[in-house]
Coordinates of C-alpha atoms in Angstrom, one line a residue:
M10 CA 32.3 11.7 -10.9
L11 CA 30.3 11.1 -7.7
K12 CA 27.9 8.3 -6.8
R13 CA 24.2 9.0 -7.2
N14 CA 21.0 7.3 -6.1
P15 CA 19.7 5.3 -9.1
Y16 CA 16.1 5.5 -7.8
M17 CA 16.2 9.3 -7.6
V18 CA 17.6 9.4 -11.2
A19 CA 14.9 7.1 -12.4
W20 CA 12.3 9.2 -10.6
W21 CA 13.3 12.4 -12.4
S22 CA 13.2 10.5 -15.7
A23 CA 9.6 9.6 -14.9
A24 CA 8.9 13.3 -14.0
F25 CA 10.3 14.5 -17.3
P26 CA 12.1 12.1 -19.7
G27 CA 15.7 13.3 -20.1
F28 CA 16.1 14.9 -16.7
G29 CA 17.6 11.7 -15.3
H30 CA 20.2 11.8 -17.9
Y31 CA 21.0 15.4 -17.2
M32 CA 21.6 14.3 -13.6
L33 CA 24.2 11.9 -15.0
N34 CA 25.8 14.7 -17.2
Q35 CA 24.7 12.9 -20.3
Y36 CA 23.6 16.0 -22.1
W37 CA 23.1 14.6 -25.7
R38 CA 20.9 11.8 -24.4
G39 CA 19.0 14.3 -22.2
L40 CA 18.6 16.7 -25.1
L41 CA 17.1 14.0 -27.4
L42 CA 14.8 12.7 -24.7
T43 CA 13.5 16.1 -23.6
L44 CA 12.8 17.1 -27.2
S45 CA 11.0 13.8 -27.7
E46 CA 9.0 14.4 -24.6
V47 CA 7.8 17.9 -25.6
I48 CA 7.2 17.1 -29.3
I49 CA 5.5 13.7 -28.9
N50 CA 3.6 14.8 -25.8
S51 CA 2.2 17.8 -27.8
L52 CA 1.3 15.7 -30.8
A53 CA -0.4 13.0 -28.7
H54 CA -2.1 15.7 -26.5
V55 CA -1.1 13.7 -23.4
N56 CA -1.0 16.7 -21.1
E57 CA -4.4 17.9 -22.4
A58 CA -5.9 14.5 -21.8
M59 CA -4.4 14.4 -18.3
V60 CA -5.9 17.8 -17.4
N61 CA -9.4 16.7 -18.6
S62 CA -9.0 13.5 -16.6
F63 CA -8.1 15.5 -13.4
C64 CA -11.3 17.6 -14.0
G65 CA -13.4 14.4 -14.4
H66 CA -14.0 14.9 -18.1
F67 CA -13.0 11.4 -19.1
G68 CA -14.9 11.4 -22.4
R69 CA -13.2 14.6 -23.5
A70 CA -9.8 13.2 -22.4
T71 CA -10.4 10.1 -24.6
S72 CA -11.4 12.2 -27.6
V73 CA -8.4 14.5 -27.5
L74 CA -5.8 11.8 -27.1
R75 CA -4.1 10.6 -30.3
P76 CA -3.4 6.9 -30.0
D77 CA -1.0 6.8 -32.9
W78 CA 1.4 9.2 -31.1
A79 CA 0.5 8.0 -27.6
V80 CA 1.9 4.5 -28.1
G81 CA 5.2 5.8 -29.2
Y82 CA 5.2 8.2 -26.3
I83 CA 4.8 5.4 -23.8
A84 CA 7.8 3.5 -25.4
V85 CA 10.1 6.5 -25.2
Y86 CA 8.9 7.3 -21.6
L87 CA 9.6 3.8 -20.3
F88 CA 13.0 3.7 -22.1
A89 CA 14.1 6.9 -20.5
I90 CA 13.3 5.6 -17.0
W91 CA 15.1 2.3 -17.6
D92 CA 18.1 3.7 -19.4
S93 CA 18.8 6.4 -16.8
Y94 CA 18.6 3.8 -14.0
R95 CA 21.0 1.5 -15.8
Q96 CA 23.4 4.3 -16.7
C97 CA 23.4 5.4 -13.1
L98 CA 24.5 2.0 -11.9
V99 CA 27.4 2.0 -14.4
Q100 CA 28.5 5.5 -13.4
N101 CA 28.5 4.5 -9.7
K102 CA 31.0 1.7 -10.5
L103 CA 33.1 4.1 -12.5
A104 CA 33.0 6.5 -9.5
L105 CA 34.4 3.8 -7.2
L106 CA 37.2 3.2 -9.7
G107 CA 37.9 7.0 -9.9
E108 CA 38.2 7.2 -6.1
A109 CA 40.8 4.4 -6.1
F110 CA 43.0 6.0 -8.7
E111 CA 42.4 9.7 -7.8
P112 CA 43.1 11.3 -11.1
P113 CA 44.5 14.9 -11.0
I114 CA 41.8 17.7 -10.9
R115 CA 42.4 20.9 -12.9
R116 CA 41.6 23.9 -10.8
V117 CA 41.5 26.4 -13.7
L118 CA 40.6 25.9 -17.4
L119 CA 41.2 28.7 -19.9
T120 CA 39.1 28.6 -23.1
P121 CA 38.6 31.1 -25.9
L122 CA 35.1 31.8 -24.6
E123 CA 35.7 32.2 -20.9
V124 CA 37.7 31.1 -17.8
Q125 CA 36.4 28.1 -15.8
Y126 CA 37.6 27.5 -12.3
I127 CA 36.6 25.5 -9.2
E128 CA 35.3 27.4 -6.1
R129 CA 33.1 26.8 -3.1
K130 CA 29.4 27.5 -3.8
H131 CA 26.2 27.7 -1.7
P132 CA 23.6 25.0 -2.5
A133 CA 20.8 27.2 -1.3
A134 CA 21.9 29.9 -3.8
G135 CA 21.7 27.4 -6.7
L136 CA 18.3 26.3 -5.4
Y137 CA 17.0 29.9 -5.2
Y138 CA 18.2 30.9 -8.6
S139 CA 16.5 27.9 -10.3
F140 CA 13.3 28.7 -8.5
L141 CA 13.5 32.3 -9.6
F142 CA 14.0 31.3 -13.2
P143 CA 14.9 27.8 -14.4
G144 CA 18.4 27.7 -15.9
L145 CA 19.9 30.4 -13.6
G146 CA 21.0 27.7 -11.1
Q147 CA 22.9 25.9 -13.9
L148 CA 24.5 29.2 -14.9
Y149 CA 25.6 29.7 -11.3
N150 CA 27.2 26.2 -11.4
H151 CA 29.0 26.9 -14.8
R152 CA 26.8 24.5 -16.7
F153 CA 26.4 27.0 -19.6
G154 CA 25.1 24.7 -22.3
L155 CA 22.4 23.3 -20.0
A156 CA 21.7 26.8 -18.6
F157 CA 21.0 28.2 -22.1
Y158 CA 18.8 25.2 -22.9
G159 CA 16.8 25.6 -19.7
I160 CA 16.3 29.4 -20.1
F161 CA 15.4 29.0 -23.8
W162 CA 12.7 26.4 -23.1
W163 CA 11.4 28.2 -20.0
W164 CA 10.6 31.2 -22.2
I165 CA 8.8 28.9 -24.7
Y166 CA 6.7 27.3 -21.9
T167 CA 5.8 30.7 -20.3
H168 CA 4.9 32.2 -23.7
L169 CA 2.8 29.3 -25.0
S170 CA 1.1 28.7 -21.6
H171 CA 0.4 32.5 -21.1
F172 CA 1.8 32.0 -17.6
Y173 CA 3.2 35.5 -16.9
P174 CA 0.1 37.4 -18.2
A175 CA -2.1 35.0 -16.1
V176 CA 0.0 35.8 -13.0
L177 CA -0.4 39.5 -13.6
E178 CA -4.2 39.1 -14.0
L179 CA -4.2 37.1 -10.8
L180 CA -2.3 39.8 -8.9
T181 CA -4.9 42.4 -10.0
G182 CA -7.7 40.2 -8.7
E183 CA -9.0 38.9 -12.0
L184 CA -9.1 35.2 -11.1
R185 CA -11.6 34.2 -13.8
D186 CA -9.6 35.9 -16.6
S187 CA -6.3 34.6 -15.2
T188 CA -7.6 31.0 -15.3
A189 CA -9.3 31.4 -18.7
M190 CA -6.1 32.5 -20.5
L191 CA -3.9 29.6 -19.3
V192 CA -3.1 26.8 -21.8
P193 CA -3.0 23.6 -19.8
Q194 CA -1.2 21.6 -22.5
W195 CA 2.0 23.7 -21.9
L196 CA 1.3 24.7 -18.3
L197 CA 1.6 21.1 -17.2
F198 CA 5.3 20.9 -18.3
M199 CA 6.3 23.7 -16.0
P200 CA 6.2 22.1 -12.5
S201 CA 8.5 19.3 -13.5
V202 CA 10.9 21.8 -15.2
V203 CA 11.1 24.0 -12.1
G204 CA 11.5 21.1 -9.7
G205 CA 14.1 19.4 -12.0
S206 CA 16.1 22.6 -12.4
M207 CA 16.1 23.2 -8.7
Y208 CA 17.1 19.7 -7.8
H209 CA 19.8 19.6 -10.4
A210 CA 21.3 23.0 -9.4
Y211 CA 21.3 21.9 -5.7
M212 CA 23.0 18.6 -6.3
T213 CA 25.5 20.1 -8.7
T214 CA 26.5 22.7 -6.2
I215 CA 27.1 19.9 -3.6
E216 CA 29.2 18.0 -6.2
M217 CA 31.2 21.1 -7.0
N218 CA 32.0 21.6 -3.3
E219 CA 33.1 18.0 -3.1
L220 CA 35.3 18.5 -6.1
F221 CA 36.8 21.6 -4.6
R222 CA 37.7 19.7 -1.4
K223 CA 39.3 16.9 -3.4
E224 CA 41.3 19.4 -5.5
Q225 CA 42.5 21.2 -2.3
R226 CA 43.5 17.9 -0.7
Q227 CA 45.5 16.9 -3.9
Y228 CA 47.2 20.3 -3.9
L229 CA 48.2 20.2 -0.3
N230 CA 49.5 16.6 -0.6
E231 CA 51.5 17.5 -3.6
R232 CA 52.9 20.7 -2.1
Y233 CA 53.5 19.6 1.5
G234 CA 53.2 15.8 1.5
K235 CA 56.9 15.3 1.4
S236 CA 57.8 18.1 3.7
E237 CA 60.0 17.3 6.7
L238 CA 58.4 20.0 8.8
D239 CA 56.6 18.6 11.8
I240 CA 54.0 21.2 12.7
F241 CA 52.9 19.5 15.9
G242 CA 56.4 18.6 17.2

């Protein structure tokens, strides 16, 4: 467990409720909050109202917004930001305790499904894979549950927003048709998903490399710490 910036964690919770908890490896909380964000946001038409507001159609934005769902959405949204910030402060204290005791790190874990192991990774590779397709960066970092969840929802976002057909129309020069087929309600989720996936993959890669260094240091101390051999004379 490594220390994290609580303000950065809170910021990602503001960008997409649940993402801050994923940064803290609290997957069940993140799962509940991300599902709440998608479901309640869709029922309240928050993204649709935001798009109309950006375009200057304030009357249309007010008419599409559902106050009965929007009030609950605000409560969940604010709770996600506060709770991720609070949990980050607690985990930072636990990280300091962990550094003091230095518990042993397992370098290889054998399970019925697969083999898990610690290795050096390239942060830029995790960043690139997540940019290419959200969830692949998590797969690169052996976060298989989160990778499956991210890939599954990215397919839903692209399907419901008509993102890939719109990109193909744009590449053929049909700008008007490309814009017309997009669904803003679902399209507005996607920038936060891409950014959150890239940041999480990048930071996880750095943490995996730090874990690798700690495991190597423990191994060398255990193997050669009591050796009487003086290499430097």
